[in-house]
Each structure stands twice: as structure tokens, then as C-alpha cells.
Coordinates of C-alpha atoms in Angstrom, one line a residue:
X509 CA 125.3 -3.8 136.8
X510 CA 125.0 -2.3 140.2
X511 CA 127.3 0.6 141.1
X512 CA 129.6 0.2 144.1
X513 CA 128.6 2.3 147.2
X514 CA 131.6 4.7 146.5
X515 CA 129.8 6.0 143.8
X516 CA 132.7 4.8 141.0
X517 CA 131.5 3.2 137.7
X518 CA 132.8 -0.5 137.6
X519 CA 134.0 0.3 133.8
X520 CA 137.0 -0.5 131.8
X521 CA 139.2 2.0 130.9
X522 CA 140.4 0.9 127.8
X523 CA 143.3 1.2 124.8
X524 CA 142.5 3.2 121.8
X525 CA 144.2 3.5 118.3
X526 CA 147.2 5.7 118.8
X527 CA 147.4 5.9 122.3
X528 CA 144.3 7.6 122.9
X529 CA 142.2 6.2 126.1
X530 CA 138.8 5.0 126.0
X531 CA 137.2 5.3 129.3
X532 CA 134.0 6.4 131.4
X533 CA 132.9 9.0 133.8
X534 CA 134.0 8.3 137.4
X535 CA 132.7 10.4 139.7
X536 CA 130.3 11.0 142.8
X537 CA 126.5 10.4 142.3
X538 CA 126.8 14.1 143.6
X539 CA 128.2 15.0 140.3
X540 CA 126.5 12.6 138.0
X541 CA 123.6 14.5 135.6
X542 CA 122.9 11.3 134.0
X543 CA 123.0 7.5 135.3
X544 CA 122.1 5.0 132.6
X545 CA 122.1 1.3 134.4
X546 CA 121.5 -1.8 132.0
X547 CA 119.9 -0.2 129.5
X548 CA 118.3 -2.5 127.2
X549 CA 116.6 -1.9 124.2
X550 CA 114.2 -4.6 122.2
X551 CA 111.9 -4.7 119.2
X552 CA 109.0 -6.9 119.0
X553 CA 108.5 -8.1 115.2
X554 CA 108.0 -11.5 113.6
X555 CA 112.0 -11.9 114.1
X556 CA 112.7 -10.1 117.5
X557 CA 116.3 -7.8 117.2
X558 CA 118.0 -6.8 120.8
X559 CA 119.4 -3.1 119.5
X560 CA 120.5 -2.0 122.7
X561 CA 122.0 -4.5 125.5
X562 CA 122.7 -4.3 129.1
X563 CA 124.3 -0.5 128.5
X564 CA 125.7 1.2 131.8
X565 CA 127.4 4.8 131.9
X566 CA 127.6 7.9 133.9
X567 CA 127.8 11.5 132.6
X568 CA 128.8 14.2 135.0
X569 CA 127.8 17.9 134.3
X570 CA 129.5 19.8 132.3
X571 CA 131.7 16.7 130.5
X572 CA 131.4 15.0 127.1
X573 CA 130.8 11.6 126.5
X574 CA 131.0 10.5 122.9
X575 CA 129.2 7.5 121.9
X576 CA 131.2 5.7 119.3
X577 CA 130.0 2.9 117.0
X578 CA 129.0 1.6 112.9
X579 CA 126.3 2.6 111.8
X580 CA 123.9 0.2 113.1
X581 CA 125.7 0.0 116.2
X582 CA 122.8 1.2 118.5
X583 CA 124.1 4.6 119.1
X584 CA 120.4 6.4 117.7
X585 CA 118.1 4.2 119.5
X586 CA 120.7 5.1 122.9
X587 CA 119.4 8.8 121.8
X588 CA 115.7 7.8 121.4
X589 CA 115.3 6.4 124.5
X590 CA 116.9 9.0 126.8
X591 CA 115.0 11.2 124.3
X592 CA 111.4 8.9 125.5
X593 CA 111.2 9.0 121.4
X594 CA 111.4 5.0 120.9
X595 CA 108.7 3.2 118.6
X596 CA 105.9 1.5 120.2
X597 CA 107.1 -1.6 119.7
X598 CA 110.2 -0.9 121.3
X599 CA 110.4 -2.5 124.8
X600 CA 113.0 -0.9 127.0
X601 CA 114.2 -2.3 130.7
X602 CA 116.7 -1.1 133.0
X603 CA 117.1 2.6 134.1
X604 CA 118.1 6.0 133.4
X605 CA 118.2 8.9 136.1
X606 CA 118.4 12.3 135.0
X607 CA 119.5 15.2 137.7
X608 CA 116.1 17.3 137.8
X609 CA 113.4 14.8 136.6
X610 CA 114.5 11.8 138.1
X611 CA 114.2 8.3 136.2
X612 CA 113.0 9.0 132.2
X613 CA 111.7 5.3 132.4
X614 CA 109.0 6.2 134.5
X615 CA 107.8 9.3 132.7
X616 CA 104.4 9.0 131.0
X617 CA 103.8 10.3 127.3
X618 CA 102.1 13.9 128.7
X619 CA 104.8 14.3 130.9
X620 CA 108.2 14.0 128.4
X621 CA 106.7 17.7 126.5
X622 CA 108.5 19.4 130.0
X623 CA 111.4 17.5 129.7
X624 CA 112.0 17.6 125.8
X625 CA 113.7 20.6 125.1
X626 CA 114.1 22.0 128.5
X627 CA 116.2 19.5 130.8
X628 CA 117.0 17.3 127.6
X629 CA 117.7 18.9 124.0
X630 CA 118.9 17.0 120.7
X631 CA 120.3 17.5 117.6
X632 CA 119.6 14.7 115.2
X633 CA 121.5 13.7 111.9
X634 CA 119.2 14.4 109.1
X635 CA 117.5 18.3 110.1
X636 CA 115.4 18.1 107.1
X637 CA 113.1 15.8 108.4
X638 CA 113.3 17.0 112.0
X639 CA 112.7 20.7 110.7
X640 CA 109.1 21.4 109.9
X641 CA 109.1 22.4 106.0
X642 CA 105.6 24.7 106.4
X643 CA 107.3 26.6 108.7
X644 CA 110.0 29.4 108.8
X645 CA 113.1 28.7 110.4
X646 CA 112.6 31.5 112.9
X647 CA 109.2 30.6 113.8
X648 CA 110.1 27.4 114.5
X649 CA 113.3 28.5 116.8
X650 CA 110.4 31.1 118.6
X651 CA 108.1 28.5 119.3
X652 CA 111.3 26.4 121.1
X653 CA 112.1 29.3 123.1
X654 CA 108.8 30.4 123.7
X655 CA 107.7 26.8 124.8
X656 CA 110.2 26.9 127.9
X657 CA 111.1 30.5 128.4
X658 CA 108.3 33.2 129.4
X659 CA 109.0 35.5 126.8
X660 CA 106.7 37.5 124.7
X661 CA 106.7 36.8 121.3
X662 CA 109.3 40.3 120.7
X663 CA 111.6 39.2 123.1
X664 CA 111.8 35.8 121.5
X665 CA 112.7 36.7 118.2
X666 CA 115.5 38.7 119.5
X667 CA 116.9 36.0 121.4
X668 CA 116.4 33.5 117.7
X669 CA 117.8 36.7 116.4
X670 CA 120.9 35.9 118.7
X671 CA 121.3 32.5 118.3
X672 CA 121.5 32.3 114.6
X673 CA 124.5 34.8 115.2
X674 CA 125.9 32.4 117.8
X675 CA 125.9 29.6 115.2
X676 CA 127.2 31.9 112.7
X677 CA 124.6 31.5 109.6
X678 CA 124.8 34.7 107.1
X679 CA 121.9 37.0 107.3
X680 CA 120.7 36.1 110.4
X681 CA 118.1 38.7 109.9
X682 CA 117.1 37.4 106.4
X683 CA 117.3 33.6 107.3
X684 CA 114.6 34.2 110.1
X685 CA 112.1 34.6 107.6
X686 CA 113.2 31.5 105.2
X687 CA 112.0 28.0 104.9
X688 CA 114.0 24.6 105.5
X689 CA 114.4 24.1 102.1
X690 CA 115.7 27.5 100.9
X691 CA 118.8 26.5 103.3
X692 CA 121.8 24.4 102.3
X693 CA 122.4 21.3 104.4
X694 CA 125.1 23.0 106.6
X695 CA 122.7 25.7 107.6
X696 CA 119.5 23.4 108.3
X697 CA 122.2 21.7 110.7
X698 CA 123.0 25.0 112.6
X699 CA 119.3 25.8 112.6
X700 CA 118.7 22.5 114.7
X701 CA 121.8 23.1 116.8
X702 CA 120.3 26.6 117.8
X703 CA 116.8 24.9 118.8
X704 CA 118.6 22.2 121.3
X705 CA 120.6 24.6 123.1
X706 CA 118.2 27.6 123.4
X707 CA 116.9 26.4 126.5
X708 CA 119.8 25.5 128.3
X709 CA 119.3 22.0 128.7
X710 CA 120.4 19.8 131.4
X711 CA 122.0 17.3 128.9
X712 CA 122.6 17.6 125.4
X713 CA 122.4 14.5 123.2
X714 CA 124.2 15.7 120.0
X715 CA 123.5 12.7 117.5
X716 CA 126.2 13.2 114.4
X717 CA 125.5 17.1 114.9
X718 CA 128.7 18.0 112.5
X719 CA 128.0 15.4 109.7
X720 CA 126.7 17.9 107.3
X721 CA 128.5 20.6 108.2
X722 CA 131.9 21.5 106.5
X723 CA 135.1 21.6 108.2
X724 CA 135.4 25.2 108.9
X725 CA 131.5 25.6 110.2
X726 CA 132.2 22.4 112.1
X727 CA 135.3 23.6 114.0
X728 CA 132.9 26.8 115.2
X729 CA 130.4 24.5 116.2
X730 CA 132.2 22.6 118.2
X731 CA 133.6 25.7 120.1
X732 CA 130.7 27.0 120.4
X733 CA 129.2 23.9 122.2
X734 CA 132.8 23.8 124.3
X735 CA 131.8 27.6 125.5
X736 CA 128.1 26.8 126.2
X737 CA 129.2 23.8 128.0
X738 CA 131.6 25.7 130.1
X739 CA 128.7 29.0 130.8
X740 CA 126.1 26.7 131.7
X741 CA 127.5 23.4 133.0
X742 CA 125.7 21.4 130.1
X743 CA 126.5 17.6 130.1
X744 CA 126.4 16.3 126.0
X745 CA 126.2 13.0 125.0
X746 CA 127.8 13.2 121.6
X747 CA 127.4 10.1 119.2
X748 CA 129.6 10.2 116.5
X749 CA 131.4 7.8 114.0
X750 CA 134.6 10.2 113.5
X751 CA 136.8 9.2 116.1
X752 CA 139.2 12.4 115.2
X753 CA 136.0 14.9 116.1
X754 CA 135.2 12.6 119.1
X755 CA 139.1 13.3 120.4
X756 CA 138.7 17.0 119.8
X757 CA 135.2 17.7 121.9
X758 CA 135.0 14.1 124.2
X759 CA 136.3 14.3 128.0
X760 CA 135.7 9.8 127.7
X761 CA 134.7 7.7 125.1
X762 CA 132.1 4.6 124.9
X763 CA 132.4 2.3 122.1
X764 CA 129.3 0.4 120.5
X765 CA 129.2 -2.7 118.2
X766 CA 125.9 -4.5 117.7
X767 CA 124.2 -3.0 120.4
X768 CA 126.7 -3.9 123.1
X769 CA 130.0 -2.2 124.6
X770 CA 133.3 -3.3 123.5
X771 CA 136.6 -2.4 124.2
X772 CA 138.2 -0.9 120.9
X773 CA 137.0 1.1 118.0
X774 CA 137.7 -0.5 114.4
X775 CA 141.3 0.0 112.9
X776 CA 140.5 1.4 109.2
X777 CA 143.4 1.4 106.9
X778 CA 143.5 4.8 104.5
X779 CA 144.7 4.0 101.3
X780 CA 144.8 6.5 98.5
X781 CA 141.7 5.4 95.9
X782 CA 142.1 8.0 93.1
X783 CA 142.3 6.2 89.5
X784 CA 145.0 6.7 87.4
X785 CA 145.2 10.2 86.0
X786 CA 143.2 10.4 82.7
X787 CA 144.5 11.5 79.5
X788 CA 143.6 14.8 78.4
X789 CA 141.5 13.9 75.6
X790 CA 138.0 15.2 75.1
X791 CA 135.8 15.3 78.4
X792 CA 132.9 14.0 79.5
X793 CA 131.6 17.1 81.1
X794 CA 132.4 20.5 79.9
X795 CA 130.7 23.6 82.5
X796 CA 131.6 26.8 80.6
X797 CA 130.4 30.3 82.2
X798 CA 127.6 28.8 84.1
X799 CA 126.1 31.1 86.3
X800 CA 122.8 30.6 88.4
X801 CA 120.3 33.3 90.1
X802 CA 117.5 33.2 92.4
X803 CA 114.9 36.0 92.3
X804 CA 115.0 37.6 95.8
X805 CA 112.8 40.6 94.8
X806 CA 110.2 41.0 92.3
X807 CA 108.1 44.1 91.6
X808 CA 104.6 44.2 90.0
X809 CA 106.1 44.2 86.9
X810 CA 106.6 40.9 87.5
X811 CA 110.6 41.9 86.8
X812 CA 113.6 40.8 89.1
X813 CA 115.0 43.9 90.8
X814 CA 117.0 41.9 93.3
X815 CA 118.8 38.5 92.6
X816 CA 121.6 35.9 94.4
X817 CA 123.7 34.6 92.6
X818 CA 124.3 30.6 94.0
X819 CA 126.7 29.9 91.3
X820 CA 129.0 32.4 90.0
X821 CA 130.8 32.2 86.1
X822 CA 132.0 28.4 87.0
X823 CA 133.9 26.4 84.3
X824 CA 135.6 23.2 84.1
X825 CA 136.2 20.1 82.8
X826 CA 136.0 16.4 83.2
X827 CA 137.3 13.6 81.8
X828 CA 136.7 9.9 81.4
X829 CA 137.8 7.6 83.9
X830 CA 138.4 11.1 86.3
X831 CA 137.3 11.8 89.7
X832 CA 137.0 15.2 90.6
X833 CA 136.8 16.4 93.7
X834 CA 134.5 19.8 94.5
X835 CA 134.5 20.9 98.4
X836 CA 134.1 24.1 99.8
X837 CA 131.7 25.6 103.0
X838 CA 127.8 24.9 103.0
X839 CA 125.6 27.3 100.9
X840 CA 129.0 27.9 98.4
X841 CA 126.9 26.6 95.6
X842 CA 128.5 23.0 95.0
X843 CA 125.0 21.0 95.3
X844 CA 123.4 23.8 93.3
X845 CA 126.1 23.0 90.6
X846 CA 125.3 19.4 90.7
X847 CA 121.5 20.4 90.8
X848 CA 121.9 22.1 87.3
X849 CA 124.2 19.3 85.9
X850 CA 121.2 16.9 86.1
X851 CA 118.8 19.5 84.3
X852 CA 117.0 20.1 87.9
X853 CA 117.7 23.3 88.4
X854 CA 117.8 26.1 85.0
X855 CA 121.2 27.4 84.2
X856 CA 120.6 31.8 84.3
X857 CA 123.5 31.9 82.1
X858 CA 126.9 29.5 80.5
X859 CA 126.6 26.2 79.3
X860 CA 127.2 22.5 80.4
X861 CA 128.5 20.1 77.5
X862 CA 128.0 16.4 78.3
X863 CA 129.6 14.4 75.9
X864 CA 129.6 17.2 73.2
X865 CA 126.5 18.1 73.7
X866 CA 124.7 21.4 75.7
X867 CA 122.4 19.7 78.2
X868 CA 121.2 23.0 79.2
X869 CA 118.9 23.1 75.8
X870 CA 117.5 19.5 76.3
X871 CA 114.0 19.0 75.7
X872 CA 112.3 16.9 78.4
X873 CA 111.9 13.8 75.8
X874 CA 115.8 14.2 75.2
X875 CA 116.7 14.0 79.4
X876 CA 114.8 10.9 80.0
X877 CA 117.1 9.4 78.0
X878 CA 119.9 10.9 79.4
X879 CA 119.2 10.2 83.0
X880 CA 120.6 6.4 82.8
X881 CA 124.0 8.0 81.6
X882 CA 124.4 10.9 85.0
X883 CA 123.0 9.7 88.4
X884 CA 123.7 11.1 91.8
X885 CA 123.8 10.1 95.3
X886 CA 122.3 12.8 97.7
X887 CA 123.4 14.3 100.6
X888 CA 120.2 13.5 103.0
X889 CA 119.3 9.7 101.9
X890 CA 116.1 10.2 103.7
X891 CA 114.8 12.6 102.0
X892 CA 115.8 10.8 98.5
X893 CA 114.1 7.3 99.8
X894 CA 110.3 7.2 99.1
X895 CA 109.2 6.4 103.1
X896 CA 106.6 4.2 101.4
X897 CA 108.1 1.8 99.2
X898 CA 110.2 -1.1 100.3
X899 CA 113.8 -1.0 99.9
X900 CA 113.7 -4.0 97.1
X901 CA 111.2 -1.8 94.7
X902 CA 113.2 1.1 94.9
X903 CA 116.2 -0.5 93.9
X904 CA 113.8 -2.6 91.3
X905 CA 112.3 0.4 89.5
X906 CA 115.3 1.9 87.8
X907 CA 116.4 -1.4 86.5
X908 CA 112.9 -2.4 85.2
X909 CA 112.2 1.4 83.6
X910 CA 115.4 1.3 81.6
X911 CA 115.5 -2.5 80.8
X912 CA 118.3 -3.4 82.4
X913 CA 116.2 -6.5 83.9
X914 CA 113.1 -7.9 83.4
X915 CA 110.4 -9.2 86.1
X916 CA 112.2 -12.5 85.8
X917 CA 115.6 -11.5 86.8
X918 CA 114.8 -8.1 88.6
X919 CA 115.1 -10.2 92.0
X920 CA 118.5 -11.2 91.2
X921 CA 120.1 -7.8 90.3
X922 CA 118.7 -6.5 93.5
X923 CA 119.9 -9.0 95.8
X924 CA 123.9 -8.1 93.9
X925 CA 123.2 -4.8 94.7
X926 CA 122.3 -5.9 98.4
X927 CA 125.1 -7.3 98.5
X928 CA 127.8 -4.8 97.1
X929 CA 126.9 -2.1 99.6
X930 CA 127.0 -4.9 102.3
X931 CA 123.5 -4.8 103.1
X932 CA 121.6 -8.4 103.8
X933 CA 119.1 -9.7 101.0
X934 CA 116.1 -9.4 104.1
X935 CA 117.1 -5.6 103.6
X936 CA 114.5 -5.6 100.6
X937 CA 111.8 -6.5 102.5
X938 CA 111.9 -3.3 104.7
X939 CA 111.3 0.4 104.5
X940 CA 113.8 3.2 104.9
X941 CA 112.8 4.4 108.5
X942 CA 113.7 1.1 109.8
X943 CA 117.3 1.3 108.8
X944 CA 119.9 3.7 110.0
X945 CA 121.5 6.5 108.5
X946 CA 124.3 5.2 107.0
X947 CA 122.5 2.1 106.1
X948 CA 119.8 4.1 103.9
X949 CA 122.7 5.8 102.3
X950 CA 124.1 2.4 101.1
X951 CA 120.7 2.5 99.8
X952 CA 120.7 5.0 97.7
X953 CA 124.2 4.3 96.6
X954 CA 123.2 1.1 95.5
X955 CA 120.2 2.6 93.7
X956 CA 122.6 5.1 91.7
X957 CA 124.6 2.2 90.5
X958 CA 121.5 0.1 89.3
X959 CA 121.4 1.6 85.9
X960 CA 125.3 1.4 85.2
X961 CA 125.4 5.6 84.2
X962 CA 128.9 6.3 83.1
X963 CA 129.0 9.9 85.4
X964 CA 128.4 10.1 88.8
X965 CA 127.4 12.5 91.4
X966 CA 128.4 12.0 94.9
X967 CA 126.8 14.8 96.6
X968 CA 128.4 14.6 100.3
X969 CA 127.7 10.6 99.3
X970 CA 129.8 9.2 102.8
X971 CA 129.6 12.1 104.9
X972 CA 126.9 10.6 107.1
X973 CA 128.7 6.7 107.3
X974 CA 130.9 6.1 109.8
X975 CA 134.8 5.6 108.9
X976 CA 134.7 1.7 108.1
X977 CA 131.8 1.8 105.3
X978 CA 132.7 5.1 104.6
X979 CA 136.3 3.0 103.6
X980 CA 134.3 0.3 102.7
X981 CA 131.8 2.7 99.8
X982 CA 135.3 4.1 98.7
X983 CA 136.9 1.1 97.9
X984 CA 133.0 0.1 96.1
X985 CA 133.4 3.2 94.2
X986 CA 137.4 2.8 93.4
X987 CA 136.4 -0.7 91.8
X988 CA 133.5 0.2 90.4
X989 CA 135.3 3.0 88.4
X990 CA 138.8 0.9 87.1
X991 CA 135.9 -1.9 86.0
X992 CA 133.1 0.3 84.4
X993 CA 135.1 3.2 83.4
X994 CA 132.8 5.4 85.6
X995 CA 133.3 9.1 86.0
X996 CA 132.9 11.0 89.4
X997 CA 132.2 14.7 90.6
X998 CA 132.5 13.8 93.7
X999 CA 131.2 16.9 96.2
X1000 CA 131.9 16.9 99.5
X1001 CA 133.0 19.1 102.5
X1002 CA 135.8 16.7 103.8
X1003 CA 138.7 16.8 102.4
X1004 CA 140.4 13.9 104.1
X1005 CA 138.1 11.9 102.0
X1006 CA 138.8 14.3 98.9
X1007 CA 142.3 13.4 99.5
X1008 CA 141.9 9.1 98.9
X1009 CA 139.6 9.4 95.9
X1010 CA 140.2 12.4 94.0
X1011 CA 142.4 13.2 91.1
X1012 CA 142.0 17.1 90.9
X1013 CA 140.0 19.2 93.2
X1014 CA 138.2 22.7 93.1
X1015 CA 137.7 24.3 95.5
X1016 CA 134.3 26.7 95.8
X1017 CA 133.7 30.0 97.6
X1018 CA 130.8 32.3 97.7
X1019 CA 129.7 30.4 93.8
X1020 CA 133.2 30.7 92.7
X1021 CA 136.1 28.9 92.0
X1022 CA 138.9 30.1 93.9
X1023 CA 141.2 27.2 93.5
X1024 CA 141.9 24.6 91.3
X1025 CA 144.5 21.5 90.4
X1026 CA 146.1 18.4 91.1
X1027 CA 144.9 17.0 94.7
X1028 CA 148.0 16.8 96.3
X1029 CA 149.2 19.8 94.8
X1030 CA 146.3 21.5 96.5
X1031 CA 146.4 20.2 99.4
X1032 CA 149.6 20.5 100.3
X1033 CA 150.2 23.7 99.1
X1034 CA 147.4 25.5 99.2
X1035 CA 148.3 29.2 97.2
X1036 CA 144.9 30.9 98.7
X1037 CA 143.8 31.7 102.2
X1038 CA 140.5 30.0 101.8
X1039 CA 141.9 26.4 101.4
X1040 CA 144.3 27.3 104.1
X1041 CA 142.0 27.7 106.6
X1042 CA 139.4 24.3 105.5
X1043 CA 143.3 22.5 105.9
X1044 CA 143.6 24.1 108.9
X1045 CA 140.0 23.0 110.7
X1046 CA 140.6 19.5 109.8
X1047 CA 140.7 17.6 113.3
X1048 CA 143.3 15.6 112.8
X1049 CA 145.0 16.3 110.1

């Protein structure tokens, strides 16, 4: 597609959901930072697969395009190839012009290290596995700034010093000096966030930055990139499957479905999930008094002079049949809580009761029996995939080890499980980096249901699927429950989704409970000023 000599885009502007307008950036090639003409993207395999096709748009500087689509949709292999980050055998025809470098198809490898970073910065989905885990936080931040900036090493830790206050983590100071892991989800995000925009780049590519990030932290974020946008005329490509967020930040919108640009984002219908209230009869899960403490200071005693305390004098119940709903900011303590539920992380003090017995004061013999009755779904599924096993001997393994299925049938339970989540039976054949986020997280939900446990632990479980199979996964997990009498601790940061599924809800601060009761009752009147303010960042809502 060849742009008219009057330098407008010959793109639809098109009807959203609600009124809103779906449209693209028409301006002067004056004003355009980035020019993406028939942008095509192919991989060569026994069974070739067009992700990307014949893609045109403009973005101007200092204005937000969000890039809108399923999972699946093309929207991350868009990002790789601006980002010169596609696979080898990716093959990639048409062109993209960037104000400042000129076209990123013709860059060779040793020339993309200027351009990463400095003219173009990213933030991608999952910042575990873009973090490095051998390194500090800070370090790694230093060596972004230092890489583009000439800076001594002094005046570059001030400057991380500064950003980690501008993406408001705690303890700036003190998170300097810590690893990826000792972070919660939220604040591994905001780590990444501070890396692509240290440098000022020219445009921002902003891949599903907010997914892990509660609703409060989100609505700063977003701010923050508004006020960056506005100081230094940064263009940001943001690809998103939450078409509320993508109202709030996007100036236009382009919408993706298989690879290709269509004119309307998919209708989803919200319909309240949560399972008939459970009688109050003896639960399932009692937590009574549990608190948990992390050394922070030891001296040569070997004694703990100095501890933080992650989880706070928590107790509550759940009952069969129940879905309970747990929310509160990153780092309050919620996948900590879960952590300790399952026996992987030692309780300092309280006990949990699972079916009248203390779980805390199981021997290893005695969990490995247990582990068929609690699973969880994680919140990173890339992290929880082995990257070297196919898809179909993950899902096999739990079913073989606890006899569910034998080597005669295994094939056939995976290929229903396949099929629940609304993944293809070819899908076992394949390893997790080939699929996309929300596609390995079907993964792992259909992993979790292999060994039919009776509790269940969604740990932020749909916060990285886009808003049809994030419906879809509900309504899997609302039928799943009425039919197997399954019970859910369902943890999450959204409470829009809290809202469909949930029967109570308690809400976490700091590793306590500050309030507790009946969802709607909560959430529609809220009695304390903490759950007034996550109702009020909602975008949307």
C-alpha cells in the first residue's frame, strides 16, 4: 500500500464497541516517527505460517497507537520486527522507516545494538525472562543507561536511583541491590519499564506493559508514560488486549486478527460466573495465624536481627464448591500466601488446615500425595513451562505419575485437554517458546486440570490473556467447578474479573487483610480506603 503524495494514510477509520473510534495516524511525513508499509511477516517450517500480513500504519511523535488483537493475533512478532528481534527463520518483506535511523529493514545485526535501547526501547510481557536473574536489578538498569548515556558509573546509579522513584517501587535504595527473583511480578514489570524509557527513546513499543501490574500501580504507570510522552515527544506503540486500558492511554487504535487488520474488536459478553454460595459446613482450607518472614539481616551468630514480614497474622476459610477471590497491589503477599499453601514456601508462624489436617507439619512422603488434591496455575506461564519439553509431555507427565492414564490412553487425555483450553491437537508437538503468551497459559491451565485436584490456585491465571479467552478460561473454569465440585483461591490484581467468578473476596495490604466479605458487598461498598482507591483506578469501571 502506497501512501498518497499528500502524505495521508489511505486507512479506515472505523466503528468500535460503544461508540468509541478505531482509526490511524494521519499526518504529514514531516510528523511521522515511524512508517510501517506492508509489513509482512513469514516462518519457514515444514508447514509455512504467514503471522504478520501486508500491515501498514503511521505513528507520529509524541501519540499512541495501541495495537489490539487475541492472543495469537500477531501483535508480538509486529514488536519483534521493529525490535530487529525476529527468529532466523522468520522472513520479513515490506518496510519500516524510523525518524533518525532510517529503514530497520536494512539494518545489519552489528548495527541494531545503537538502535535497541536508544532510538527504539521495549517493555515485553513476561520481565522474568527478559531480566537477567545473575544480575541485580540496579546493575542491570546501570548498564542500560551507561550503554547510551556517557555517564560514569556514580552518576548512573543516581539516575537508576531516580527512575525506580519515577516508577514508584518501595525502597528504591534497597531494590537497587536485589535480584529479579526477590521482586514480585508487579515490581520486575516496573523494573523493565524503567530500562526502556531511560534513554529517551524515539519510539516506545510497550508490549502488554500493565498485565502484571495491579490496578493502582497500573494507573501510575500509565501517567507516568503520558508525562514522559508529553517531556520528550516519545511516540509508543502500545499492544494490548484490554480495550478499556487501550481507550485510557491510545490517541488511535489498530486492530489484529490472524495476522491481518480488521475493522472491529471482538464483542465479549460479561456474565457473572461465581457458583452458588456454599453452605457453611466444614472447609476445605482453613489459614489460621499464618505469618511468614524473610531474614533480611543476619549476624555471625548466624541469628536474624532483621526480618520482613511478606505475610502478616492471615486467617480464613474456604469452603467446598467456593471461589474465593484474594486481590490486592504487587509485593502485598498474595502469591507468597499461595506459595506456603502448596508447602513451597515454610510458614514462620500459624497454621494451614486442608481438609482437617495441618499441611504445615507434612513430611515430604505425605505432600506427594497431596499434590494431586491442590494445583496452581502461575502467574508467568513461561517461567512454569520446561522450554525443553514438548507441550504434549508436559501435559502427559502428571497424568502418567499419578495414574490417571496409562501409555495407552495418555494420548487421548491430552488431546481433551487440547481441546478444552481451545488449543489444536498439533499444539503437542511444539515447545512453549513457539506459542504466545496467552496460548502457553492455556497450557499450563490445562496442565493444572490434568490430575482432577479438588482445590485450585489461580495465581493471576488470566491476567496475561486477552478479554475473549480470558472469558473463554472463565467460563472453562465456572463448568469445571459446578461439574467436579472444584474449589478456587483465585488471586488476582483485577477486580473486574474478581467480580464474574468470585463468591467472597479479601482483600490484602502490606501482608494483611484489611477487608473481607461477600463480592458484591465489597465492591460496591467498599468500608476501607484501600479498596476505594483499587475501585477507583479501574479503567472503565
Amino acid at each position: 500500500m502506497d501512501y498518497p503524495k499528500n502524505g495521508a494514510h489511505p486507512l479506515p477509520v472505523v466503528s468500535s464497541p460503544k461508540g468509541f473510534t478505531f482509526g490511524f495516524m494521519i499526518a504529514t511525513p514531516a510528523e511521522n516517527c515511524l512508517i510501517v508499509n506492508r509489513l509482512s511477516v513469514r516462518f519457514e517450517a515444514a508447514q509455512p505460517f504467514e503471522a504478520v500480513q501486508e500491515l501498514s500504519f503511521a505513528l507520529a511523535a509524541g501519540k499512541t497507537l495501541a495495537l489490539i488483537g487475541q492472543s495469537g493475533s500477531g501483535k508480538s512478532v509486529t514488536s519483534l520486527a521493529l525490535m530487529g528481534l525476529l527468529p532466523a527463520n522468520a522472513r520479513i518483506s515490506g518496510s519500516i522507516q524510523l525518524q533518525g535511523v532510517g529503514a530497520l529493514t536494512a539494518l545489519r545485526p552489528q548495527d541494531w545494538p545503537a538502535v535497541r535501547g536508544k532510538a527504539v526501547g521495549m517493555v515485553f510481557q513476561e520481565p522474568m525472562t527478559a531480566l537477567n536473574p545473575v544480575k541485580t536489578c540496579g546493575y542491570q538498569l546501570i548498564e542500560s543507561i551507561r550503554a547510551h548515556q556517557d555517564l560514569s558509573t556514580k552518576a548512573a546509579r543516581r539516575l537508576a536511583l531516580q527512575w525506580f522513584e519515577k516508577v514508584k517501587l518501595p525502597d528504591p535504595i534497597r531494590l537497587l541491590r536485589r535480584y529479579p527473583h526477590q521482586l514480585s511480578g508487579g515490581q520486575k514489570q516496573r523494573v523493565m519499564i524503567a530500562m526502556a524509557m531511560c534513554n529517551h527513546p524515539t519510539l516506545l513499543i510497550a508490549d502488554e506493559p500493565t498485565t502484571a501490574l495491579d490496578v493502582t500501580v497500573q494507573k501510575e504507570i500509565i501517567q507516568l508514560m503520558k508525562s514522559l510522552q508529553q517531556e520528550y515527544g516519545t511516540a509508543i506503540l502500545f499492544i494490548t488486549h484490554d480495550l478499556a486500558l487501550a481507550r485510557t492511554l491510545a490517541d488511535d487504535y489498530l486492530v489484529l486478527e490472524k495476522g491481518k487488520m480488521v475493522t472491529a474488536f471482538p464483542q465479549v459478553k460479561e456474565i457473572n460466573m461465581a457458583p452458588t454460595p456454599a453452605l457453611k459446613e466444614t472447609p476445605l482450607l482453613s489459614v489460621q495465624d499464618l505469618a511468614i518472614r524473610y531474614p533480611e539481616k543476619i549476624n555471625w551468630l548466624g541469628k536474624t536481627v532483621k526480618s520482613f514480614t511478606a505475610v502478616d497474622r492471615v486467617s480464613f476459610d474456604l469452603y467446598p464448591g467456593e471461589t474465593l477471590g484474594l486481590v490486592g497491589e504487587s509485593g502485598c503477599g498474595k502469591s507468597t500466601l499461595s506459595r506456603s499453601i502448596l508447602g513451597l514456601q515454610p510458614a514462620t508462624e500459624g497454621h494451614i488446615y486442608f481438609e482437617g489436617q495441618d499441611i504445615t507439619q507434612f513430611t515430604t512422603a505425605q505432600w506427594r500425595r497431596l499434590r494431586k488434591d491442590i494445583q496452581i496455575v502461575f502467574q508467568d506461564p513461561y517461567a512454569s513451562l520446561n522450554q525443553r519439553i514438548r507441550v504434549g509431555d508436559s501435559l502427559a507427565e502428571p497424568l502418567l505419575v499419578h495414574g490417571i492414564a496409562n501409555a495407552k490412553t495418555v494420548d487421548k487425555y491430552v488431546d481433551e485437554l487440547l481441546e478444552k483450553v481451545k488449543l489444536p491437537a498439533a499444539a503437542r508437538h511444539k515447545y512453549p517458546h513457539e506459542f504466545s503468551g496467552g496460548q502457553r497459559q492455556r497450557i499450563c491451565i490445562a496442565r493444572a486440570l490434568a490430575v482432577q485436584p479438588r482445590l485450585i490456585i489461580c495465581d493471576e491465571s488470566v491476567s496475561a490473556l486477552d478479554v475473549t479467552i480470558q472469558e473463554q478460561i472463565l467460563e472453562l473454569l465456572a463448568t469445571l467447578q459446578q461439574q467436579m465440585q472444584l474449589t478456587y483461591l483465585f488471586i488476582t490484581h483485577d477486580l473486574t474479573v474478581v467480580k464474574r467468578i468470585s463468591n467472597r473476596i479479601i482483600v490484602m495490604e502490606k501482608g494483611k487483610i484489611v477487608e473481607q466479605g461477600a463480592t458484591q458487598q465489597v465492591l460496591e461498598h467498599p468500608v476501607q480506603a484501600y479498596t476505594q482507591r483499587l475501585l477507583a483506578a479501574i479503567p472503565g469501571l
